[in-house]
PDB file of C-alpha atoms in Angstrom:
ATOM      1  CA  MET A   1     -28.978  67.400  -3.317  1.00 75.00           C
ATOM      2  CA  SER A   2     -26.556  64.326  -3.091  1.00 87.00           C
ATOM      3  CA  ARG A   3     -22.950  64.942  -4.036  1.00 96.00           C
ATOM      4  CA  THR A   4     -22.813  61.261  -5.233  1.00 98.00           C
ATOM      5  CA  LYS A   5     -24.265  59.850  -8.264  1.00 98.00           C
ATOM      6  CA  VAL A   6     -23.840  56.502 -10.078  1.00 98.00           C
ATOM      7  CA  VAL A   7     -23.969  56.610 -13.712  1.00 98.00           C
ATOM      8  CA  MET A   8     -24.394  53.500 -15.836  1.00 98.00           C
ATOM      9  CA  LEU A   9     -22.153  54.081 -18.881  1.00 98.00           C
ATOM     10  CA  GLY A  10     -22.465  50.534 -19.855  1.00 98.00           C
ATOM     11  CA  SER A  11     -24.766  47.865 -18.631  1.00 96.00           C
ATOM     12  CA  GLY A  12     -24.155  45.114 -21.164  1.00 93.00           C
ATOM     13  CA  THR A  13     -22.489  41.719 -21.663  1.00 92.00           C
ATOM     14  CA  PRO A  14     -20.323  40.238 -24.435  1.00 90.00           C
ATOM     15  CA  ASN A  15     -23.695  39.953 -26.309  1.00 86.00           C
ATOM     16  CA  PRO A  16     -23.720  42.820 -28.824  1.00 84.00           C
ATOM     17  CA  ILE A  17     -26.993  44.438 -27.916  1.00 84.00           C
ATOM     18  CA  PRO A  18     -26.560  47.739 -29.633  1.00 85.00           C
ATOM     19  CA  ASP A  19     -28.172  49.883 -26.876  1.00 88.00           C
ATOM     20  CA  ARG A  20     -25.963  48.346 -24.256  1.00 92.00           C
ATOM     21  CA  SER A  21     -22.440  49.196 -24.097  1.00 96.00           C
ATOM     22  CA  GLY A  22     -19.790  47.178 -22.272  1.00 96.00           C
ATOM     23  CA  PRO A  23     -19.691  47.156 -18.570  1.00 98.00           C
ATOM     24  CA  CYS A  24     -18.781  50.448 -16.980  1.00 98.00           C
ATOM     25  CA  VAL A  25     -20.314  51.966 -13.776  1.00 98.00           C
ATOM     26  CA  ALA A  26     -19.240  55.558 -12.808  1.00 98.00           C
ATOM     27  CA  VAL A  27     -19.324  56.684  -9.355  1.00 98.00           C
ATOM     28  CA  VAL A  28     -19.372  60.654  -9.598  1.00 98.00           C
ATOM     29  CA  VAL A  29     -18.596  62.808  -6.566  1.00 98.00           C
ATOM     30  CA  ASP A  30     -19.121  66.409  -7.172  1.00 97.00           C
ATOM     31  CA  GLU A  31     -17.270  66.885 -10.433  1.00 96.00           C
ATOM     32  CA  THR A  32     -14.714  63.916 -10.020  1.00 98.00           C
ATOM     33  CA  ALA A  33     -15.463  60.241 -11.496  1.00 98.00           C
ATOM     34  CA  TYR A  34     -14.370  56.951 -10.653  1.00 98.00           C
ATOM     35  CA  LEU A  35     -14.950  54.181 -13.134  1.00 98.00           C
ATOM     36  CA  VAL A  36     -15.509  50.596 -12.262  1.00 98.00           C
ATOM     37  CA  ASP A  37     -14.447  48.486 -15.687  1.00 98.00           C
ATOM     38  CA  PHE A  38     -14.173  50.040 -19.115  1.00 98.00           C
ATOM     39  CA  GLY A  39     -15.966  47.997 -21.451  1.00 97.00           C
ATOM     40  CA  SER A  40     -16.576  48.980 -25.354  1.00 96.00           C
ATOM     41  CA  ASN A  41     -17.522  52.449 -26.191  1.00 96.00           C
ATOM     42  CA  VAL A  42     -16.426  53.843 -22.507  1.00 98.00           C
ATOM     43  CA  VAL A  43     -15.310  57.273 -23.621  1.00 98.00           C
ATOM     44  CA  ARG A  44     -18.174  58.094 -26.061  1.00 98.00           C
ATOM     45  CA  GLN A  45     -20.626  57.022 -23.219  1.00 98.00           C
ATOM     46  CA  ALA A  46     -18.839  59.347 -20.873  1.00 98.00           C
ATOM     47  CA  GLU A  47     -19.328  62.297 -23.205  1.00 98.00           C
ATOM     48  CA  LYS A  48     -22.864  61.446 -23.579  1.00 98.00           C
ATOM     49  CA  ALA A  49     -23.276  61.694 -19.853  1.00 98.00           C
ATOM     50  CA  ARG A  50     -21.453  64.967 -19.738  1.00 98.00           C
ATOM     51  CA  ARG A  51     -23.889  66.269 -22.254  1.00 98.00           C
ATOM     52  CA  MET A  52     -26.775  65.212 -19.735  1.00 97.00           C
ATOM     53  CA  GLY A  53     -25.123  67.419 -17.088  1.00 97.00           C
ATOM     54  CA  ILE A  54     -22.512  65.084 -15.444  1.00 97.00           C
ATOM     55  CA  LYS A  55     -19.464  67.379 -15.753  1.00 97.00           C
ATOM     56  CA  GLY A  56     -17.180  65.012 -13.995  1.00 97.00           C
ATOM     57  CA  LEU A  57     -17.576  62.586 -16.955  1.00 98.00           C
ATOM     58  CA  ALA A  58     -15.915  64.936 -19.348  1.00 98.00           C
ATOM     59  CA  PRO A  59     -13.464  62.613 -21.174  1.00 96.00           C
ATOM     60  CA  SER A  60     -10.351  64.998 -20.230  1.00 96.00           C
ATOM     61  CA  LYS A  61     -11.360  64.338 -16.583  1.00 97.00           C
ATOM     62  CA  LEU A  62     -11.322  60.527 -16.578  1.00 98.00           C
ATOM     63  CA  ASN A  63      -8.348  60.088 -14.200  1.00 97.00           C
ATOM     64  CA  HIS A  64      -9.454  56.968 -11.971  1.00 98.00           C
ATOM     65  CA  ALA A  65     -10.500  53.429 -13.102  1.00 98.00           C
ATOM     66  CA  PHE A  66     -10.960  50.297 -11.132  1.00 98.00           C
ATOM     67  CA  LEU A  67     -10.941  46.784 -12.958  1.00 98.00           C
ATOM     68  CA  THR A  68     -12.862  44.063 -11.375  1.00 98.00           C
ATOM     69  CA  HIS A  69     -11.291  41.209 -13.478  1.00 98.00           C
ATOM     70  CA  LEU A  70      -9.482  40.676 -16.668  1.00 98.00           C
ATOM     71  CA  HIS A  71     -12.367  39.240 -18.868  1.00 98.00           C
ATOM     72  CA  SER A  72     -12.252  41.200 -22.149  1.00 97.00           C
ATOM     73  CA  ASP A  73     -15.837  42.542 -22.166  1.00 97.00           C
ATOM     74  CA  HIS A  74     -14.842  44.349 -18.825  1.00 98.00           C
ATOM     75  CA  ALA A  75     -11.446  45.600 -20.044  1.00 98.00           C
ATOM     76  CA  VAL A  76     -11.559  45.994 -23.968  1.00 98.00           C
ATOM     77  CA  GLY A  77     -11.890  49.651 -23.619  1.00 98.00           C
ATOM     78  CA  ILE A  78      -8.462  50.213 -22.072  1.00 98.00           C
ATOM     79  CA  ALA A  79      -6.978  51.487 -25.057  1.00 98.00           C
ATOM     80  CA  ASP A  80      -9.986  53.938 -25.372  1.00 98.00           C
ATOM     81  CA  LEU A  81      -9.715  54.890 -21.842  1.00 98.00           C
ATOM     82  CA  ILE A  82      -5.840  55.517 -22.013  1.00 98.00           C
ATOM     83  CA  PHE A  83      -5.694  57.453 -25.367  1.00 97.00           C
ATOM     84  CA  SER A  84      -8.970  59.234 -26.108  1.00 97.00           C
ATOM     85  CA  PRO A  85      -8.968  61.340 -22.975  1.00 97.00           C
ATOM     86  CA  TRP A  86      -5.287  62.167 -23.746  1.00 97.00           C
ATOM     87  CA  VAL A  87      -6.048  63.368 -27.318  1.00 95.00           C
ATOM     88  CA  LEU A  88      -8.739  65.472 -25.637  1.00 94.00           C
ATOM     89  CA  GLU A  89      -6.048  67.107 -23.489  1.00 93.00           C
ATOM     90  CA  ARG A  90      -5.914  64.921 -20.321  1.00 96.00           C
ATOM     91  CA  GLU A  91      -2.853  66.161 -18.541  1.00 95.00           C
ATOM     92  CA  LYS A  92      -2.538  63.581 -15.827  1.00 95.00           C
ATOM     93  CA  PRO A  93      -1.594  59.904 -15.921  1.00 97.00           C
ATOM     94  CA  LEU A  94      -4.647  57.474 -15.648  1.00 98.00           C
ATOM     95  CA  LYS A  95      -4.635  55.966 -12.025  1.00 98.00           C
ATOM     96  CA  LEU A  96      -5.512  52.331 -12.717  1.00 98.00           C
ATOM     97  CA  PHE A  97      -6.428  49.812 -10.098  1.00 98.00           C
ATOM     98  CA  GLY A  98      -7.139  46.133 -10.653  1.00 98.00           C
ATOM     99  CA  PRO A  99      -6.078  42.528 -10.017  1.00 98.00           C
ATOM    100  CA  LYS A 100      -2.793  41.029 -10.919  1.00 97.00           C
ATOM    101  CA  GLY A 101      -2.264  41.276 -14.682  1.00 97.00           C
ATOM    102  CA  THR A 102      -3.666  44.769 -15.081  1.00 98.00           C
ATOM    103  CA  ARG A 103      -0.332  46.371 -15.141  1.00 98.00           C
ATOM    104  CA  GLU A 104       0.809  44.019 -17.782  1.00 98.00           C
ATOM    105  CA  MET A 105      -2.349  44.895 -19.782  1.00 98.00           C
ATOM    106  CA  ALA A 106      -1.719  48.602 -19.546  1.00 98.00           C
ATOM    107  CA  GLU A 107       2.069  48.278 -20.434  1.00 98.00           C
ATOM    108  CA  HIS A 108       1.146  46.118 -23.603  1.00 98.00           C
ATOM    109  CA  THR A 109      -1.719  48.354 -24.713  1.00 98.00           C
ATOM    110  CA  THR A 110       0.633  51.563 -24.472  1.00 98.00           C
ATOM    111  CA  ALA A 111       3.468  49.880 -26.451  1.00 98.00           C
ATOM    112  CA  ALA A 112       0.961  48.922 -29.124  1.00 98.00           C
ATOM    113  CA  PHE A 113       0.355  52.466 -29.663  1.00 97.00           C
ATOM    114  CA  ALA A 114       3.976  53.680 -29.715  1.00 97.00           C
ATOM    115  CA  ALA A 115       3.661  55.082 -33.262  1.00 96.00           C
ATOM    116  CA  ASP A 116       0.635  57.222 -32.216  1.00 95.00           C
ATOM    117  CA  ILE A 117       2.411  58.323 -28.974  1.00 95.00           C
ATOM    118  CA  LYS A 118       5.408  59.422 -31.035  1.00 94.00           C
ATOM    119  CA  ALA A 119       3.312  61.293 -33.809  1.00 94.00           C
ATOM    120  CA  ARG A 120       1.285  63.152 -31.286  1.00 94.00           C
ATOM    121  CA  MET A 121       4.259  64.144 -29.101  1.00 92.00           C
ATOM    122  CA  GLU A 122       5.861  65.573 -32.251  1.00 92.00           C
ATOM    123  CA  MET A 123       2.836  67.772 -33.401  1.00 88.00           C
ATOM    124  CA  THR A 124       3.206  71.484 -33.337  1.00 84.00           C
ATOM    125  CA  CYS A 125       0.083  71.915 -31.152  1.00 81.00           C
ATOM    126  CA  PRO A 126       0.486  71.313 -27.477  1.00 75.00           C
ATOM    127  CA  THR A 127       0.114  67.672 -26.290  1.00 85.00           C
ATOM    128  CA  PRO A 128       0.270  66.891 -22.560  1.00 92.00           C
ATOM    129  CA  PRO A 129       3.240  64.784 -22.117  1.00 93.00           C
ATOM    130  CA  ASP A 130       1.907  62.628 -19.202  1.00 96.00           C
ATOM    131  CA  GLY A 131      -1.705  62.287 -20.268  1.00 96.00           C
ATOM    132  CA  TYR A 132      -1.217  58.915 -22.096  1.00 97.00           C
ATOM    133  CA  LYS A 133       0.556  57.358 -19.143  1.00 97.00           C
ATOM    134  CA  THR A 134      -0.998  54.925 -16.625  1.00 98.00           C
ATOM    135  CA  GLU A 135       0.034  54.662 -12.871  1.00 98.00           C
ATOM    136  CA  THR A 136      -1.042  51.150 -12.222  1.00 98.00           C
ATOM    137  CA  THR A 137      -1.868  49.538  -8.636  1.00 98.00           C
ATOM    138  CA  GLU A 138      -2.512  45.937  -8.393  1.00 97.00           C
ATOM    139  CA  ALA A 139      -4.975  45.356  -5.965  1.00 89.00           C
ATOM    140  CA  SER A 140      -5.181  43.141  -2.780  1.00 92.00           C
ATOM    141  CA  GLU A 141      -8.386  43.249  -0.515  1.00 96.00           C
ATOM    142  CA  GLY A 142      -8.609  46.345   1.579  1.00 97.00           C
ATOM    143  CA  THR A 143      -8.431  50.061   0.878  1.00 98.00           C
ATOM    144  CA  VAL A 144      -6.883  50.625  -2.591  1.00 98.00           C
ATOM    145  CA  HIS A 145      -7.320  54.445  -2.822  1.00 98.00           C
ATOM    146  CA  GLN A 146      -8.347  57.329  -0.754  1.00 98.00           C
ATOM    147  CA  ASP A 147      -8.586  61.036  -1.551  1.00 97.00           C
ATOM    148  CA  ASP A 148     -10.552  63.997  -0.280  1.00 97.00           C
ATOM    149  CA  LEU A 149     -13.722  62.663  -1.815  1.00 98.00           C
ATOM    150  CA  VAL A 150     -13.709  58.989  -1.662  1.00 98.00           C
ATOM    151  CA  LYS A 151     -12.397  55.876   0.061  1.00 98.00           C
ATOM    152  CA  VAL A 152     -12.303  52.877  -2.135  1.00 98.00           C
ATOM    153  CA  ASP A 153     -12.055  49.223  -0.716  1.00 98.00           C
ATOM    154  CA  ALA A 154     -11.390  46.257  -3.094  1.00 98.00           C
ATOM    155  CA  PHE A 155     -12.848  42.861  -1.898  1.00 98.00           C
ATOM    156  CA  PHE A 156     -12.687  39.267  -3.420  1.00 98.00           C
ATOM    157  CA  VAL A 157     -15.643  38.020  -5.217  1.00 98.00           C
ATOM    158  CA  ASN A 158     -16.221  34.646  -6.652  1.00 97.00           C
ATOM    159  CA  HIS A 159     -15.512  34.601 -10.480  1.00 97.00           C
ATOM    160  CA  PRO A 160     -13.265  31.637 -11.382  1.00 95.00           C
ATOM    161  CA  PRO A 161     -10.677  31.373 -12.726  1.00 95.00           C
ATOM    162  CA  PHE A 162      -9.886  35.118 -12.149  1.00 93.00           C
ATOM    163  CA  GLU A 163      -8.584  36.864  -9.257  1.00 96.00           C
ATOM    164  CA  ALA A 164     -11.766  39.149  -9.303  1.00 98.00           C
ATOM    165  CA  TYR A 165     -12.691  42.064  -7.089  1.00 98.00           C
ATOM    166  CA  GLY A 166     -15.786  44.179  -6.227  1.00 98.00           C
ATOM    167  CA  TYR A 167     -15.206  47.570  -4.960  1.00 98.00           C
ATOM    168  CA  ARG A 168     -16.927  49.680  -2.202  1.00 98.00           C
ATOM    169  CA  PHE A 169     -17.037  53.308  -2.575  1.00 98.00           C
ATOM    170  CA  THR A 170     -17.381  55.340   0.706  1.00 98.00           C
ATOM    171  CA  THR A 171     -18.087  59.139  -0.284  1.00 98.00           C
ATOM    172  CA  PRO A 172     -19.011  62.119   1.890  1.00 97.00           C
ATOM    173  CA  ASP A 173     -22.918  61.187   1.456  1.00 97.00           C
ATOM    174  CA  ARG A 174     -23.182  57.772   0.176  1.00 98.00           C
ATOM    175  CA  VAL A 175     -21.950  54.173   0.268  1.00 98.00           C
ATOM    176  CA  ILE A 176     -21.799  52.687  -3.304  1.00 98.00           C
ATOM    177  CA  VAL A 177     -20.869  48.869  -3.819  1.00 98.00           C
ATOM    178  CA  VAL A 178     -20.197  47.404  -7.325  1.00 98.00           C
ATOM    179  CA  SER A 179     -20.061  43.554  -7.663  1.00 98.00           C
ATOM    180  CA  GLY A 180     -18.277  43.156 -10.942  1.00 97.00           C
ATOM    181  CA  ASP A 181     -18.928  39.616 -12.161  1.00 98.00           C
ATOM    182  CA  THR A 182     -19.434  36.923  -9.379  1.00 98.00           C
ATOM    183  CA  ALA A 183     -21.238  33.909  -8.365  1.00 98.00           C
ATOM    184  CA  PRO A 184     -22.792  34.371  -4.853  1.00 97.00           C
ATOM    185  CA  SER A 185     -20.353  35.707  -2.490  1.00 96.00           C
ATOM    186  CA  ASP A 186     -20.506  36.126   1.404  1.00 97.00           C
ATOM    187  CA  ASN A 187     -17.597  38.310   1.168  1.00 98.00           C
ATOM    188  CA  LEU A 188     -19.570  40.743  -1.229  1.00 98.00           C
ATOM    189  CA  ILE A 189     -22.505  40.518   1.370  1.00 98.00           C
ATOM    190  CA  LYS A 190     -20.205  41.592   4.124  1.00 98.00           C
ATOM    191  CA  TYR A 191     -18.926  44.706   2.306  1.00 98.00           C
ATOM    192  CA  ALA A 192     -22.409  45.570   0.933  1.00 98.00           C
ATOM    193  CA  GLU A 193     -24.229  45.417   4.224  1.00 98.00           C
ATOM    194  CA  ASN A 194     -26.378  48.518   4.643  1.00 98.00           C
ATOM    195  CA  CYS A 195     -24.857  50.373   1.715  1.00 98.00           C
ATOM    196  CA  ASP A 196     -26.987  52.903   0.019  1.00 98.00           C
ATOM    197  CA  VAL A 197     -26.648  51.362  -3.567  1.00 98.00           C
ATOM    198  CA  LEU A 198     -25.685  47.808  -4.536  1.00 98.00           C
ATOM    199  CA  VAL A 199     -24.904  47.456  -8.182  1.00 98.00           C
ATOM    200  CA  HIS A 200     -24.993  43.718  -8.988  1.00 98.00           C
ATOM    201  CA  GLU A 201     -24.821  41.499 -12.081  1.00 98.00           C
ATOM    202  CA  VAL A 202     -27.617  38.878 -12.558  1.00 97.00           C
ATOM    203  CA  VAL A 203     -28.529  36.064 -14.850  1.00 95.00           C
ATOM    204  CA  SER A 204     -31.980  34.823 -15.569  1.00 93.00           C
ATOM    205  CA  SER A 205     -32.778  31.506 -13.979  1.00 91.00           C
ATOM    206  CA  SER A 206     -35.356  30.432 -16.435  1.00 89.00           C
ATOM    207  CA  ARG A 207     -33.259  31.399 -19.528  1.00 88.00           C
ATOM    208  CA  VAL A 208     -30.199  29.875 -18.351  1.00 90.00           C
ATOM    209  CA  LYS A 209     -31.936  26.451 -17.845  1.00 89.00           C
ATOM    210  CA  LYS A 210     -32.574  26.524 -21.682  1.00 86.00           C
ATOM    211  CA  ARG A 211     -28.791  26.540 -22.591  1.00 86.00           C
ATOM    212  CA  THR A 212     -26.806  23.616 -23.328  1.00 89.00           C
ATOM    213  CA  PRO A 213     -25.451  21.585 -20.233  1.00 91.00           C
ATOM    214  CA  ASP A 214     -21.844  23.076 -20.681  1.00 93.00           C
ATOM    215  CA  TRP A 215     -23.091  26.691 -20.760  1.00 90.00           C
ATOM    216  CA  TYR A 216     -25.441  26.020 -17.821  1.00 90.00           C
ATOM    217  CA  GLU A 217     -22.553  24.746 -15.766  1.00 93.00           C
ATOM    218  CA  TYR A 218     -20.448  27.782 -16.834  1.00 91.00           C
ATOM    219  CA  HIS A 219     -23.004  30.337 -16.024  1.00 92.00           C
ATOM    220  CA  THR A 220     -24.152  29.008 -12.767  1.00 92.00           C
ATOM    221  CA  THR A 221     -20.608  28.756 -11.474  1.00 94.00           C
ATOM    222  CA  VAL A 222     -19.421  32.155 -12.344  1.00 96.00           C
ATOM    223  CA  HIS A 223     -22.488  34.281 -12.108  1.00 97.00           C
ATOM    224  CA  THR A 224     -25.503  34.957  -9.740  1.00 97.00           C
ATOM    225  CA  THR A 225     -29.045  33.813 -10.574  1.00 96.00           C
ATOM    226  CA  CYS A 226     -31.968  36.281  -9.794  1.00 97.00           C
ATOM    227  CA  GLU A 227     -33.323  34.076  -6.975  1.00 97.00           C
ATOM    228  CA  GLN A 228     -29.766  34.040  -5.399  1.00 98.00           C
ATOM    229  CA  LEU A 229     -29.448  37.818  -5.962  1.00 98.00           C
ATOM    230  CA  GLY A 230     -32.662  38.172  -3.943  1.00 98.00           C
ATOM    231  CA  GLU A 231     -31.311  36.254  -1.202  1.00 98.00           C
ATOM    232  CA  ILE A 232     -27.940  38.207  -1.168  1.00 98.00           C
ATOM    233  CA  ALA A 233     -29.780  41.749  -1.229  1.00 98.00           C
ATOM    234  CA  ALA A 234     -32.141  40.397   1.656  1.00 98.00           C
ATOM    235  CA  LYS A 235     -28.931  39.726   3.763  1.00 98.00           C
ATOM    236  CA  ALA A 236     -27.009  42.907   2.715  1.00 98.00           C
ATOM    237  CA  GLN A 237     -30.213  45.123   2.873  1.00 98.00           C
ATOM    238  CA  PRO A 238     -28.838  47.854   0.618  1.00 98.00           C
ATOM    239  CA  GLY A 239     -31.199  51.130   0.297  1.00 98.00           C
ATOM    240  CA  MET A 240     -31.305  50.346  -3.457  1.00 98.00           C
ATOM    241  CA  LEU A 241     -30.325  47.329  -5.731  1.00 98.00           C
ATOM    242  CA  VAL A 242     -29.321  48.142  -9.224  1.00 98.00           C
ATOM    243  CA  LEU A 243     -29.087  45.447 -11.937  1.00 98.00           C
ATOM    244  CA  TYR A 244     -26.349  45.466 -14.453  1.00 98.00           C
ATOM    245  CA  HIS A 245     -24.600  42.975 -16.882  1.00 97.00           C
ATOM    246  CA  GLN A 246     -27.943  41.503 -17.079  1.00 94.00           C
ATOM    247  CA  LEU A 247     -27.619  37.868 -18.760  1.00 91.00           C
ATOM    248  CA  PHE A 248     -31.228  37.576 -20.142  1.00 85.00           C
ATOM    249  CA  MET A 249     -30.095  34.415 -22.073  1.00 67.00           C
ATOM    250  CA  CYS A 250     -31.973  34.912 -25.199  1.00 57.00           C
ATOM    251  CA  GLY A 251     -29.359  33.205 -27.318  1.00 59.00           C
ATOM    252  CA  GLU A 252     -28.892  34.089 -30.942  1.00 51.00           C
ATOM    253  CA  ASN A 253     -32.114  36.403 -30.893  1.00 53.00           C
ATOM    254  CA  GLU A 254     -30.849  38.503 -27.883  1.00 56.00           C
ATOM    255  CA  SER A 255     -29.821  41.372 -29.963  1.00 55.00           C
ATOM    256  CA  GLY A 256     -33.244  41.785 -31.691  1.00 55.00           C
ATOM    257  CA  ASN A 257     -35.953  40.174 -29.603  1.00 70.00           C
ATOM    258  CA  GLU A 258     -36.896  42.994 -27.411  1.00 75.00           C
ATOM    259  CA  VAL A 259     -40.305  41.442 -26.347  1.00 77.00           C
ATOM    260  CA  VAL A 260     -38.461  38.343 -24.929  1.00 78.00           C
ATOM    261  CA  ILE A 261     -35.784  40.673 -23.234  1.00 82.00           C
ATOM    262  CA  ARG A 262     -38.570  42.806 -21.580  1.00 85.00           C
ATOM    263  CA  GLU A 263     -40.550  39.650 -20.393  1.00 86.00           C
ATOM    264  CA  THR A 264     -37.244  38.127 -19.032  1.00 90.00           C
ATOM    265  CA  GLU A 265     -36.334  41.403 -17.145  1.00 93.00           C
ATOM    266  CA  LEU A 266     -39.839  41.567 -15.531  1.00 94.00           C
ATOM    267  CA  GLU A 267     -39.418  37.925 -14.437  1.00 95.00           C
ATOM    268  CA  VAL A 268     -35.872  38.576 -13.066  1.00 96.00           C
ATOM    269  CA  ILE A 269     -37.071  41.495 -10.970  1.00 97.00           C
ATOM    270  CA  ALA A 270     -40.062  39.608  -9.659  1.00 97.00           C
ATOM    271  CA  ASN A 271     -37.931  36.769  -8.617  1.00 97.00           C
ATOM    272  CA  ILE A 272     -35.507  38.991  -6.620  1.00 98.00           C
ATOM    273  CA  ARG A 273     -38.488  40.532  -4.868  1.00 97.00           C
ATOM    274  CA  LYS A 274     -39.468  37.178  -3.539  1.00 97.00           C
ATOM    275  CA  SER A 275     -36.624  37.874  -0.992  1.00 98.00           C
ATOM    276  CA  TYR A 276     -35.676  41.458  -1.247  1.00 98.00           C
ATOM    277  CA  LYS A 277     -38.329  44.055  -0.484  1.00 95.00           C
ATOM    278  CA  GLY A 278     -36.384  47.269  -1.176  1.00 97.00           C
ATOM    279  CA  PRO A 279     -36.208  49.113  -4.469  1.00 98.00           C
ATOM    280  CA  VAL A 280     -34.793  47.166  -7.438  1.00 98.00           C
ATOM    281  CA  PHE A 281     -34.026  48.818 -10.880  1.00 98.00           C
ATOM    282  CA  SER A 282     -32.857  47.001 -13.951  1.00 97.00           C
ATOM    283  CA  SER A 283     -30.430  49.565 -15.434  1.00 97.00           C
ATOM    284  CA  LYS A 284     -29.953  50.656 -18.896  1.00 96.00           C
ATOM    285  CA  ASP A 285     -26.996  52.648 -20.369  1.00 97.00           C
ATOM    286  CA  LEU A 286     -26.843  56.199 -19.182  1.00 98.00           C
ATOM    287  CA  ASP A 287     -29.289  55.670 -16.383  1.00 98.00           C
ATOM    288  CA  ILE A 288     -28.409  57.888 -13.336  1.00 98.00           C
ATOM    289  CA  PHE A 289     -28.999  56.935  -9.675  1.00 97.00           C
TER     290      PHE A 289
END
């Protein structure tokens, strides 16, 4: 049995599709979890996964998080990740990794909840004194974290105007690569070469062409189309390609038009398979790989 699991706590985008929480990928080794991004609903999704048998995602055990970039849909759960596990008796500071600006985000978030911290520290029941704190490392390319279970390498990806990173996790039995948001990136191909699982964002080519010219220019500058992703995967040759942050581009109806979403999803997969012949999965929340 594999010691490493990839759990999709959130597969969504800024579009408020009710059954897709904000982006969050958990790499779980034995009973230790490493989160990549922390979109909306992160701690409740972790608890759902714990109830599915993933013990490392117990909220009080959420001790490591890696932020790809500072877009709000990837980081809006920071207060949830800092404070909810602490209320549930996390004893250790959250080890937080991310691009320049991550430390400032964590510090401002903590300051915003000063009244809550004070009240809880003065409660008669025991409150862990360090569980709300963060230990932040602002990343540069290369190894950003290593312990007995995992080595984590950060690498630059192409998501202007941000300093944006993907992450490569080397565990005792698997290599997992998570793209974050990115346009096609040769650097990602280098870090993802022959990995076991590549978790990568994607945008539907046919749907993005129906957007207004300004939106079309934006999405094709900062994201990866399905045809481009097929070419990337064909070069990197991961053992498995998992899609997340899928921009199906259904406009105002995206939250409710399940038929269009499913048709677009199948089209995206078909276009990827024109170039990449390995397994392709379009993830949904709480999928486990």
